[in-house]
Structures are given as structure tokens and as C-alpha cells.
Amino acid sequence: MTPTDSAALTSEIAHDHSVLQTVFGYHSYRDGQKEIIDAVIAGQDCLVIMPTGGGKSLCYQIPALMRDGITIVISPLISLMKDQVDQLIANGVQAACLNSSMTPDEQSETWKSLREGNLKLLYVSPERVLMRDFIERLQSIQVGLIAVDEAHCVSQWGHDFRPEYAQLGMLKQHFVDVPVMALTATADDTTRQDICQRLALDTPNIYLGSFDRPNIRYTLLEKHKPLAQLTQFLTTQSGQSGIIYCNSRKRVEQVAEKLCDQNIRAAGYHAGMSNEQRGFVQDAFQRDDIQIVVATVAFGMGINKPNVRFVVHYDIPRNIESYYQETGRAGRDGLPAEAVMFYDPSDIGWLHRCLQEKPEGPQKQVESHKLNAMGAFAEALTCRRLVLLNYFGEYREKPCGNCDICLDPPTLFDGTEQAQKALSCVYRVNQSFGVGYVVEVLRGMQNQRIKDHAHEKLSTYGLGKDNSHEYWVSIYRQLIHRGYLVQNIARSSVLQLTEEARPLLRGEIALELAVPRLGLSPRSKADKLGKRNYDKKLFAKLRKLRKAIADEEDVPPYVVFNDATLIEMAEMIPTSQGELLAVNGVGQRKLEKYGNVFLDVIEDHITMDSNDASYG
């Protein structure tokens, strides 16, 4: 299809209001999409808060095709721009981007297409859109809509404030009558107000979607032997795509190397790598050539890969907003996904120490508040999803049934005696050692350090020999959480008793503790969630065909069709173009381009099954 033919198609479908089905292949809107689209088509400013995978992009892409003029999409990353443009072009939409990775000739060609009216969406960075010459050029053409993606970067109260984003409000001065749409997955009430003010939105239509991602299972594991725990988890995710987040470059490299040693297709990603290295890893991940990316938070914003089946936080994130966004990169296709976090309270202590090095001011206070909220989430013994939703102001009471707390509720026991042993040992070593060493004394370990301090002679030496090291670490963490112990950061995190420990040690009060969790939570209940009855063999054949087409066209596989669409094909088993068009994700352009080859594979599979049945 030529650009002229595509433009004619776009014009035709825009006027008969069938863009959703004809271009994008969807048969109904998701919650909130119709309301937002109607508002912006009518020329109203909008603030859209919608979870990752909730369909934010369609909220400006459909109006872009139905309004006169060009839609400018302000996006923070070159990779995100390219990804969105590839998918739009695959759907027959004329879209392009302008960024520093393009040659002068490529940029000139894009401007030419823009002047000639052959583009409907143009993706640019905030830095470029603020350039005087860029604004002057835009003023010579018709602008129909301005969309600001990742809009939480606008606000100083957001978790990822970027100064260049804060200046975007000036666009309203140059394009007075052009509606502006701000979109983000995470923003509390203060951040939402700040976004509206900084972007100078005029009585905006504010859509606050649900933050709930019911297809994601949230699990927290006490971090004991994280590499072993990670390996154990990955055995349940054989062949699936995933992201593992670490808080340091060194740890990224260590974990990536360990996985490669186990013949897992993994690669590291962090800001210390060259642009070429990072680009290679991201591209290989998008194309399913790499199964797992081990990364710092430098990776992920704008990753539009729908078939990420799990996200692991090897270390605790700095705030709930980051955690929510990063876990939201799993299961964007709506299929079941996992979010696993390894938690060690000392990681929170390290992050607090990093924070103390920052200059005093409102930003530091905001970060401190958000870090405390993250710690509270990790230590909660109530439904994980309820804690998340309540943080964002979406108050619910009914537990989700799809997190570790719901699927495997903590078992409580009378922990008075265990607590007394643990606290007594801290007292006997003069409150001068950290958790690891105190546990060694309590378990009666024989090593040189204990002998050097003559702690094998203490009355508490060996009192806890019947339980594992991890068991006692869990008990100590609970005593810290409950306020009977503190870790003195100024003295290398040594354990010290609080006043609250006195009546417990004297036996004046009883204490209930949770039975330590030393492995993955039971999965029997959860594994039933989201199961669909489809032909697994056919699905595998369709994936193989998709990968071959994607490699030939030099695009990620999901640009052809995402997993959810292939599963629906393997569920419905369409045998005609009409039946294939009824599958979600199959639009007119993709039907024309890929329909026959996918129908051929389905027909061959049906024939083979019939032959097998007759011989059986």
C-alpha cells in the first residue's frame, strides 16, 4: 500500500468512525477510552491516568485519525517513539518520529511528508518540541492535537521529575486552540494537580482509571539466598520473557552472568553501557531473541512488549510508583503475569543512607515519604493489591485473591519463646553485632570470629540450633518490624533492644509471629487463574510463523500480532477471512497483509489433526 493509498484509507475510516475496528482490529473500547476520545475530538484538554497496558495510546491515536491536522506526541525515549511508529505503520497509519538518531536526509524526508499532509502522528522528544525553530515550523502547518506521554515527569511531586518536561506548558501559548492530552500510568492527587497546572490545561476532562491489574500476581519473598531463589523461580517460567530489576550496575552484571552460565538467554542493561550495547539488548529483547533482561531502572520506560510474563525486583525499588510502573511492564496483553520482589530490610536502610546524602529540601522530603511507603508495602501482611490501590487513592476492602498474602496467608504462632531467645542473644553479645552474626551465635556455629569474642560460652549460644539460618533471620526481621529491635545505621546496622523489648523478655506479654516463609508460595490456587482453553500446538505454530514474518520485516514479533491475538486464533480456529477479522487485534490492514498465511497454517494444522485422528 502506497502512502497516498494509506492516507486515503485513513481519511475514509476516520469519517465513518470505524477506526477502532478497521485500523486496530478491536471490537469494543476498554473502560474510559470512549469518554476520553469523545472529549478530545470535541477539542477539550484531557488528563488521562490509566494503568500500563490499559490502552492509553489509543486515547490519542484514534482522535489523531479523526481530527484534522497532525498530532504531536511528546515522548521521552527514542526507542518508545520507534516502537509506536512501527506498530502504527503496521496498521496502515502514516506516522513518523523526529529524533537525534536519524540522519539529516531522514529528518528532511519526515519534514517533507509533514508539509505535504502525508502524516497523522509525529513523535518527538520534549527537548526538540521546545526548540524555537521546531515551533516555528509547526506553526506553518495545522496541528490537531498535542499528546504528552509519561506526563508524571512534568511534576516535581512525581517519582521521575524531569526539568525539561516542566517547560512544556509554554506550548499552550503557541497553540492556543489545540487540545492537549497528558497521559501517565501513575500519579497521586498532588501530582495530578501539578500536571494540570504546569501544562496549563484548560478545565481538562480528567479520567482516573482503575490502577488494578488483576492479571498480575504480586509475590514478595524474604531475600535469603537471592541467586538460588531467582533460579528456583525461573524454573517455573521456562522460555518466557521477563525483566529482572537490580539497584546497581555491578549486581546487574553479576546476575546476568549467572543466568548466562545456566544457558538462559539473558543480557544486562544499565546506563554504564554504550548506546550501541543498550540498543542491541533492547532490540533483541523486543524480537524475542533474548529471553530475560537484567537491568537497572535505566531500562523499561516505553517498553511496549506485550508478552513480558514476569518482572522480578531483585532489590526493593525506591517508591511505589516505580514499583507499579515496572511491574506493569508484565502482562500488557492481559494474560496472566508474575511480579516477584525479593525483600531484605537492609536494602531499605541502604536506600535511606543514599537519600541522606542529598541536599535538604522539598524533593528530599518527597523521596523520603515515598521510600517509607515502599517499605510499608513490603512489610504488610494484608493483601498486596489492596495496599497498592489504597496508596493511589482507590480504596477497596475485598482481598484480590491473586497475591502471595491472599493465596498463602501468613500462619501465626505463639512466638514468645522464639522472640525471647532472639532478644536475649542480642543482649548477651552486648548489642554490638548485626543480624548475621547474632544468628550464628544463636545457632551455635563454630567459627573463628565467635571464638575470638568467646561467645561460645554465652548462655544463649546454640539455643536456636534446631532451626535454619534463614528461619532466625526472618524472626529477627519481624522483631524489627514490630519495634522490639532497631538496627543502628550509625553503627553498621548492629541490633539494639528497644524499651518495648523489656516486658517481652520478662515474660509479661505474649507475642504472635508469622511462621517464616523460606521458599516460593504454593501455586496450586493461583495456577488456575486466567487459564484459557486453546490449542497449544496450534499456538506454537502461529508463534513460529509470526517470528519468521517479523524477522523478514525487521520488526518485533508483537508488531505482527501479539500473544493475546494468537491465543484467540488458537481458541477460535478461524478458517475464513471473515472469521479471522473477528479476532481481536486483526484489523483490515493486517488481514490483507497476513491473513492468508495464518489461515494456511491453521488449515494445515486442522488437516494434520484430522489425519492423526483417523489413524488413531
XYZ file of C-alpha atoms in Angstrom:
616
model
C 0.000 0.000 0.000
C 1.423 3.392 -1.016
C 1.465 6.422 1.349
C -1.251 8.022 -0.796
C -3.463 4.921 -0.606
C -2.866 4.695 3.131
C -3.773 8.360 3.622
C -6.975 7.812 1.622
C -7.829 4.772 3.760
C -7.162 6.754 6.932
C -9.401 9.587 5.730
C -12.209 7.220 4.796
C -12.266 5.300 8.062
C -11.895 8.464 10.107
C -15.128 9.814 8.664
C -17.192 6.718 9.227
C -15.983 6.412 12.838
C -14.862 2.800 12.498
C -11.225 3.458 13.311
C -11.133 1.179 16.345
C -12.107 -1.946 14.412
C -10.864 -1.226 10.899
C -7.397 0.059 11.811
C -6.618 -1.517 15.172
C -8.756 -4.657 14.971
C -10.569 -4.215 18.295
C -14.306 -4.701 18.573
C -15.038 -2.694 21.720
C -13.484 0.054 23.786
C -11.873 -0.569 27.154
C -13.086 1.271 30.224
C -12.717 5.028 29.826
C -11.408 5.060 26.258
C -14.649 6.207 24.603
C -15.151 9.003 27.146
C -11.614 10.306 26.631
C -11.710 10.027 22.838
C -15.040 11.869 22.630
C -13.707 14.677 24.845
C -10.530 15.286 22.849
C -12.324 15.025 19.486
C -14.566 17.803 20.805
C -11.427 19.885 21.434
C -11.182 19.510 25.224
C -7.919 19.217 27.162
C -7.560 15.865 28.956
C -5.565 14.285 31.771
C -5.563 10.507 31.451
C -4.426 8.316 34.339
C -4.602 4.740 33.096
C -2.526 1.695 34.068
C 0.228 0.313 31.867
C -1.443 -1.929 29.327
C -4.780 -0.149 29.832
C -4.894 1.280 26.323
C -3.611 4.853 26.793
C -2.094 5.081 23.303
C -5.433 4.533 21.567
C -6.828 7.512 23.503
C -4.773 9.875 21.313
C -4.163 7.672 18.257
C -7.855 7.389 17.377
C -8.533 11.154 17.759
C -5.384 11.757 15.684
C -7.069 9.946 12.786
C -10.408 11.669 13.288
C -9.260 15.284 13.783
C -7.877 17.485 11.021
C -4.145 18.198 11.127
C -1.143 16.499 12.661
C -0.986 15.069 16.192
C 2.270 15.773 18.007
C 3.171 13.087 20.549
C 5.819 14.095 23.110
C 7.660 11.006 24.244
C 10.765 10.670 26.458
C 12.660 7.899 24.667
C 13.786 7.265 21.105
C 13.077 3.533 21.484
C 9.496 4.244 22.537
C 8.939 6.519 19.543
C 10.262 3.918 17.093
C 8.199 1.169 18.668
C 4.953 3.148 18.497
C 5.637 4.257 14.917
C 6.397 0.672 13.786
C 3.081 -0.537 15.194
C 1.102 2.310 13.644
C 2.682 1.752 10.222
C 1.878 -1.981 10.532
C -1.760 -0.949 10.988
C -1.667 1.251 7.894
C -1.379 4.590 9.708
C 1.032 7.260 8.463
C 3.259 8.016 11.450
C 6.853 9.115 11.911
C 9.267 10.398 14.515
C 11.995 13.032 14.654
C 14.970 12.297 16.883
C 18.736 12.567 17.123
C 19.325 9.013 15.886
C 18.032 9.925 12.396
C 20.257 11.106 9.549
C 19.722 14.623 8.101
C 18.215 13.031 4.976
C 15.744 11.022 7.062
C 14.751 14.129 9.012
C 14.282 16.104 5.775
C 12.074 13.355 4.370
C 9.937 13.432 7.514
C 9.503 17.212 7.266
C 8.572 16.846 3.606
C 5.873 14.265 4.471
C 4.631 16.618 7.181
C 4.363 19.623 4.844
C 2.596 17.556 2.193
C -0.003 16.321 4.672
C 1.043 12.668 4.490
C 1.461 12.240 8.252
C -1.141 11.957 11.004
C 1.137 11.404 14.019
C 4.623 12.747 14.716
C 6.595 11.571 17.778
C 9.191 13.953 19.243
C 11.157 14.429 22.467
C 10.356 17.226 24.953
C 13.725 18.832 24.210
C 13.016 19.032 20.469
C 9.449 20.272 20.779
C 10.661 23.250 22.830
C 13.176 24.403 20.185
C 12.214 27.742 18.629
C 12.759 26.628 15.026
C 10.675 23.495 15.610
C 7.770 25.523 16.997
C 8.016 27.958 14.078
C 7.831 25.092 11.594
C 4.818 23.590 13.366
C 3.034 26.921 13.261
C 3.156 26.786 9.462
C 1.061 23.598 9.389
C -2.182 22.541 11.060
C -1.752 20.924 14.474
C -4.819 18.989 15.602
C -3.697 17.596 18.977
C -0.711 17.588 21.341
C -0.250 14.453 23.483
C 2.239 14.405 26.381
C 3.135 10.806 27.258
C 4.698 9.823 30.621
C 3.236 13.066 31.985
C 4.257 12.311 35.590
C 7.706 13.583 34.501
C 6.137 17.074 34.435
C 5.555 17.217 38.188
C 8.092 17.915 40.916
C 5.954 15.673 43.149
C 6.141 12.781 40.717
C 8.643 9.953 41.108
C 10.546 10.733 37.900
C 10.612 14.541 37.634
C 12.412 15.861 34.537
C 13.066 19.614 34.305
C 12.677 19.708 30.500
C 9.137 18.326 30.895
C 8.219 21.163 33.269
C 8.600 23.697 30.444
C 6.002 22.076 28.179
C 3.301 24.401 29.481
C 4.624 27.059 27.078
C 3.119 25.087 24.169
C -0.302 26.414 25.154
C 0.945 29.936 24.400
C 1.883 28.962 20.830
C -1.062 26.635 20.105
C -3.915 28.280 21.989
C -6.822 26.398 20.410
C -5.144 22.993 20.155
C -6.297 20.438 22.747
C -3.548 18.978 24.948
C -3.748 15.470 26.371
C -1.481 14.398 29.250
C -1.126 10.652 29.862
C 0.548 8.614 32.599
C 0.108 5.343 34.470
C 0.952 6.711 37.908
C 0.050 9.971 39.610
C -1.362 10.636 43.055
C -3.727 13.575 43.642
C -0.944 16.122 44.286
C 0.908 15.055 41.152
C -2.281 15.216 39.071
C -2.945 18.801 40.156
C 0.656 19.762 39.405
C 0.483 18.240 35.897
C -2.666 20.238 35.076
C -1.099 23.463 36.338
C 2.312 23.056 34.675
C 0.839 22.087 31.300
C -1.695 24.948 31.567
C -4.576 22.569 30.840
C -7.846 24.468 30.408
C -10.666 22.890 32.507
C -9.459 19.430 31.479
C -11.514 16.287 31.307
C -9.753 14.198 33.976
C -10.065 10.444 33.620
C -8.793 8.449 36.566
C -8.874 4.795 35.582
C -8.536 1.888 37.946
C -4.955 1.146 38.963
C -5.835 -2.510 39.262
C -4.044 -5.012 37.022
C -5.891 -8.198 38.047
C -3.864 -10.407 35.692
C -0.642 -9.679 37.627
C 0.107 -11.838 40.653
C 2.121 -9.936 43.278
C 4.535 -12.006 45.369
C 7.130 -10.959 47.938
C 9.883 -13.300 49.099
C 12.198 -12.715 52.008
C 15.645 -12.358 50.494
C 17.962 -15.015 51.883
C 19.918 -16.546 49.011
C 18.653 -14.405 46.157
C 20.501 -16.096 43.291
C 19.214 -19.505 44.382
C 15.732 -18.079 44.916
C 15.827 -16.474 41.481
C 16.915 -19.724 39.847
C 14.089 -21.565 41.605
C 11.555 -19.028 40.352
C 12.858 -19.126 36.774
C 12.266 -22.886 36.627
C 8.546 -22.014 36.737
C 8.943 -19.567 33.814
C 10.716 -21.728 31.245
C 11.008 -19.964 27.889
C 9.018 -16.909 28.979
C 10.095 -13.280 28.545
C 10.914 -11.357 31.712
C 12.725 -8.423 33.277
C 14.854 -8.561 36.438
C 15.497 -5.203 38.129
C 18.558 -4.574 40.306
C 19.608 -1.416 42.151
C 23.227 -1.332 40.954
C 25.191 -1.877 37.744
C 27.508 -4.351 39.449
C 24.605 -6.532 40.536
C 23.092 -6.383 37.053
C 26.307 -7.771 35.597
C 26.621 -10.470 38.275
C 23.053 -11.726 37.849
C 23.179 -11.601 34.027
C 26.436 -13.590 34.018
C 24.955 -16.177 36.394
C 21.911 -16.688 34.166
C 24.036 -16.999 31.028
C 26.110 -19.653 32.819
C 22.849 -21.598 33.198
C 22.237 -21.391 29.426
C 19.440 -18.858 29.826
C 19.213 -16.275 27.040
C 19.828 -13.242 29.257
C 21.608 -9.913 28.922
C 22.405 -6.969 31.186
C 21.289 -3.371 30.643
C 22.423 -0.273 32.524
C 23.434 3.346 31.947
C 27.154 2.465 32.014
C 26.853 0.619 28.715
C 27.276 2.328 25.358
C 24.246 3.429 23.360
C 25.017 0.702 20.832
C 25.146 -2.009 23.515
C 21.891 -0.874 25.122
C 20.218 -0.591 21.732
C 21.275 -4.125 20.817
C 19.901 -5.589 24.076
C 16.612 -3.747 23.833
C 16.139 -4.698 20.194
C 16.985 -8.368 20.842
C 14.537 -8.452 23.757
C 11.763 -6.897 21.675
C 12.338 -9.543 18.980
C 12.330 -12.479 21.447
C 15.987 -13.246 20.656
C 16.786 -12.591 24.328
C 14.512 -14.114 26.946
C 15.466 -12.072 30.020
C 16.892 -8.592 30.536
C 18.634 -7.905 33.852
C 18.561 -4.148 34.304
C 18.713 -1.079 36.438
C 15.778 1.323 36.252
C 17.500 2.766 33.148
C 15.559 0.072 31.261
C 11.853 -0.103 30.732
C 10.147 3.234 30.193
C 8.442 2.900 26.860
C 8.969 -0.839 26.530
C 5.816 -1.761 24.668
C 6.497 -5.513 24.567
C 3.126 -7.097 25.404
C 4.299 -10.651 26.184
C 6.544 -9.966 29.204
C 5.335 -12.702 31.526
C 7.232 -11.748 34.678
C 9.059 -8.914 36.388
C 11.407 -9.661 39.285
C 12.696 -6.994 41.649
C 15.972 -8.409 42.894
C 16.188 -5.328 45.139
C 13.397 -3.188 46.532
C 12.509 -0.102 44.422
C 12.712 3.444 45.810
C 8.992 4.159 45.643
C 5.633 2.546 44.955
C 5.178 4.492 41.723
C 8.336 2.933 40.248
C 7.343 -0.491 41.526
C 3.892 -0.153 39.989
C 5.231 1.045 36.633
C 7.946 -1.609 36.489
C 5.652 -4.493 37.455
C 3.165 -3.099 34.933
C 5.562 -3.995 32.144
C 4.422 -7.578 32.663
C 1.183 -8.811 31.160
C 0.369 -5.833 28.961
C -1.566 -8.259 26.744
C -3.956 -9.022 29.608
C -2.710 -12.592 30.036
C -1.524 -13.898 33.456
C 1.804 -12.449 34.635
C 4.033 -12.518 37.718
C 5.547 -9.709 39.793
C 8.054 -11.048 42.327
C 10.105 -8.967 44.744
C 12.954 -10.144 46.983
C 12.942 -8.137 50.207
C 15.653 -7.584 52.777
C 15.087 -4.701 55.244
C 18.775 -3.814 54.988
C 18.107 -2.776 51.361
C 15.735 -0.102 52.671
C 18.470 1.023 55.084
C 20.920 1.363 52.175
C 18.422 3.452 50.187
C 17.835 5.684 53.234
C 21.584 6.247 53.536
C 21.774 7.190 49.843
C 18.929 9.619 50.389
C 20.667 11.285 53.334
C 23.477 12.368 51.011
C 21.078 14.548 49.010
C 20.624 18.254 49.856
C 17.767 19.211 52.164
C 14.596 20.468 50.510
C 11.090 19.529 49.365
C 12.359 16.972 46.840
C 14.245 15.063 49.530
C 11.160 15.088 51.757
C 9.034 13.705 48.927
C 11.544 10.929 48.213
C 11.774 10.048 51.919
C 7.995 9.796 52.202
C 7.788 7.587 49.118
C 10.601 5.316 50.338
C 8.839 4.849 53.691
C 5.632 3.917 51.862
C 7.569 1.351 49.807
C 8.950 -0.206 52.994
C 5.476 -0.374 54.494
C 4.198 -2.163 51.386
C 6.983 -4.750 51.629
C 6.271 -5.441 55.299
C 2.479 -5.551 55.018
C 0.646 -8.730 55.984
C -2.549 -7.692 54.197
C -3.479 -8.147 50.527
C -0.700 -6.627 48.384
C -3.127 -5.304 45.784
C -5.222 -3.505 48.399
C -2.097 -1.764 49.733
C -1.157 -0.670 46.188
C -4.641 0.524 45.272
C -5.113 2.340 48.575
C -1.817 4.170 48.036
C -3.192 5.584 44.780
C -6.482 6.535 46.428
C -8.500 3.631 45.013
C -9.980 2.287 48.215
C -11.219 -1.287 48.303
C -11.933 -3.765 51.048
C -12.164 -7.138 49.314
C -8.813 -9.002 49.024
C -7.703 -9.744 45.455
C -7.130 -13.498 45.625
C -4.069 -13.167 43.363
C -1.130 -12.210 45.597
C 1.074 -14.158 47.985
C -0.827 -12.927 51.048
C -4.201 -13.996 49.635
C -3.015 -17.300 48.152
C -0.879 -18.288 51.118
C -1.969 -16.262 54.196
C 0.677 -15.929 56.913
C 0.362 -18.645 59.539
C 0.674 -17.178 63.024
C 2.086 -18.985 66.068
C 2.902 -18.159 69.672
C 6.377 -16.782 69.094
C 7.014 -15.620 72.637
C 9.715 -18.203 73.356
C 11.446 -17.720 69.991
C 11.383 -13.941 70.470
C 12.873 -14.260 73.960
C 15.725 -16.419 72.645
C 16.407 -13.960 69.830
C 16.289 -10.855 72.043
C 18.364 -12.466 74.795
C 21.110 -13.302 72.326
C 21.234 -9.668 71.174
C 21.582 -8.625 74.819
C 24.289 -11.235 75.578
C 26.509 -10.036 72.724
C 26.255 -6.508 74.178
C 24.051 -5.184 71.374
C 27.193 -4.797 69.271
C 26.639 -7.081 66.256
C 24.438 -7.343 63.193
C 21.758 -9.901 62.340
C 24.021 -12.411 60.575
C 26.488 -12.767 63.422
C 23.839 -12.920 66.164
C 22.101 -15.740 64.283
C 25.411 -17.642 64.091
C 25.776 -17.394 67.875
C 22.154 -18.392 68.455
C 22.545 -21.440 66.207
C 25.791 -22.494 67.897
C 28.046 -22.150 64.881
C 31.728 -22.916 65.311
C 33.864 -20.292 63.620
C 36.897 -18.198 64.460
C 35.002 -14.945 64.947
C 32.781 -16.463 67.646
C 35.843 -17.927 69.361
C 37.667 -14.591 69.187
C 34.836 -12.984 71.147
C 34.412 -16.036 73.434
C 30.721 -16.060 72.553
C 30.580 -19.854 72.546
C 30.488 -19.515 76.355
C 27.272 -17.457 76.387
C 24.079 -18.958 77.798
C 22.286 -18.230 74.511
C 24.927 -19.974 72.378
C 23.236 -22.782 70.426
C 19.724 -22.140 71.773
C 18.411 -21.911 68.205
C 20.295 -24.845 66.686
C 17.077 -26.652 65.686
C 16.176 -24.009 63.087
C 17.901 -22.755 59.959
C 19.799 -19.516 59.479
C 17.011 -18.186 57.236
C 14.396 -19.045 59.857
C 16.091 -16.931 62.508
C 16.762 -14.062 60.102
C 13.014 -13.970 59.471
C 12.285 -13.928 63.217
C 14.718 -11.033 63.721
C 13.190 -9.093 60.840
C 9.742 -9.479 62.378
C 11.031 -8.254 65.740
C 12.490 -5.223 63.968
C 9.199 -4.592 62.143
C 7.284 -4.882 65.421
C 9.538 -2.405 67.208
C 11.340 -4.710 69.676
C 14.688 -4.213 67.934
C 16.313 -1.480 65.889
C 19.254 -1.585 63.502
C 21.626 1.255 64.339
C 22.607 2.646 60.924
C 25.313 4.798 62.518
C 26.984 1.653 63.910
C 26.983 -0.651 60.869
C 23.378 -1.798 61.478
C 24.062 -3.518 64.823
C 20.963 -4.836 66.598
C 19.822 -2.960 69.700
C 16.910 -3.577 72.063
C 14.139 -1.032 72.458
C 12.174 -0.299 75.633
C 9.320 -2.389 74.220
C 11.553 -5.474 74.438
C 11.764 -5.395 78.256
C 8.261 -6.734 79.127
C 8.613 -9.386 76.385
C 11.934 -10.583 77.791
C 10.461 -10.691 81.323
C 7.533 -12.806 80.113
C 4.957 -10.132 80.968
C 3.420 -10.214 77.480
C 2.924 -12.807 74.738
C 3.765 -12.316 71.086
C 2.337 -13.803 67.908
C 4.710 -14.090 64.956
C 4.309 -15.318 61.391
C 5.805 -18.691 60.520
C 8.848 -17.791 58.372
C 8.448 -18.333 54.650
C 11.555 -19.941 53.255
C 10.521 -20.778 49.690
C 8.135 -19.910 46.893
C 4.490 -19.655 47.880
C 2.174 -22.538 46.968
C 0.925 -22.041 43.441
C -1.943 -24.530 43.187
C -4.737 -21.987 43.586
C -3.063 -19.285 41.525
C -2.218 -21.523 38.600
C -5.917 -21.871 37.864
C -6.267 -18.134 37.375
C -6.557 -16.889 33.810
C -6.340 -20.354 32.229
C -7.806 -20.448 28.725
C -8.816 -23.442 26.649
C -6.906 -23.128 23.387
C -4.917 -25.390 21.094
C -1.360 -25.213 22.446
C 0.191 -26.914 19.431
C -1.503 -24.506 17.035
C -0.414 -21.570 19.197
C 3.214 -22.758 18.943
C 2.926 -22.984 15.131
C 1.407 -19.496 14.923
C 4.224 -18.093 17.081
C 6.813 -19.712 14.811
C 5.153 -18.171 11.746
C 4.943 -14.783 13.458
C 8.660 -14.850 14.325
C 9.596 -15.713 10.737
C 7.483 -12.849 9.359
C 8.849 -10.423 11.985
C 12.460 -11.326 11.188
C 11.809 -10.900 7.471
C 10.193 -7.475 8.020
C 12.796 -6.462 10.638
C 10.203 -5.675 13.343
C 9.446 -7.160 16.795
C 7.059 -10.162 16.636
C 4.242 -8.383 18.503
C 4.088 -5.760 15.738
C 2.719 -8.567 13.549
C 0.286 -9.912 16.197
C 0.593 -10.073 19.982
C 0.269 -13.260 22.053
C -3.321 -12.493 23.069
C -4.337 -12.361 19.394
C -2.552 -15.654 18.617
C -4.192 -17.329 21.620
C -7.595 -16.144 20.394
C -6.799 -17.616 16.959
C -5.866 -20.926 18.613
C -9.100 -20.699 20.610
C -11.500 -19.751 17.787
C -9.618 -21.584 14.972
C -10.862 -19.289 12.183
C -10.969 -20.786 8.681
C -12.032 -17.763 6.610
C -11.036 -14.118 6.335
C -14.333 -13.094 7.906
C -13.756 -15.317 10.933
C -10.149 -14.097 11.222
C -11.319 -10.474 11.182
C -13.462 -11.279 14.236
C -10.289 -11.984 16.245
C -9.229 -9.075 18.473
C -6.099 -7.441 17.109
C -6.792 -8.305 13.450
C -7.610 -5.112 11.563
C -8.217 -4.588 7.858
C -4.573 -3.832 7.013
C -3.212 -6.862 8.881
C -5.904 -9.096 7.398
C -4.810 -8.082 3.900
C -1.134 -8.439 4.740
C -1.002 -11.581 6.898
C -4.434 -13.200 6.742
C -3.791 -15.824 4.101
C -0.514 -17.169 5.550
C -2.013 -17.500 9.037
C -5.140 -19.164 7.641
C -2.880 -21.590 5.713
C -1.118 -22.637 8.937
C -4.464 -23.089 10.693
C -5.851 -25.153 7.798
C -2.726 -27.358 7.681
C -2.988 -27.882 11.449
C -6.660 -28.884 11.200
C -5.861 -31.301 8.364
C -2.972 -32.830 10.303
C -5.159 -33.251 13.383
C -7.859 -34.919 11.286
C -5.332 -37.320 9.789
C -3.918 -38.129 13.218
C -7.435 -38.803 14.495
C -8.278 -41.117 11.588
C -5.070 -43.112 12.048
C -5.577 -43.214 15.797
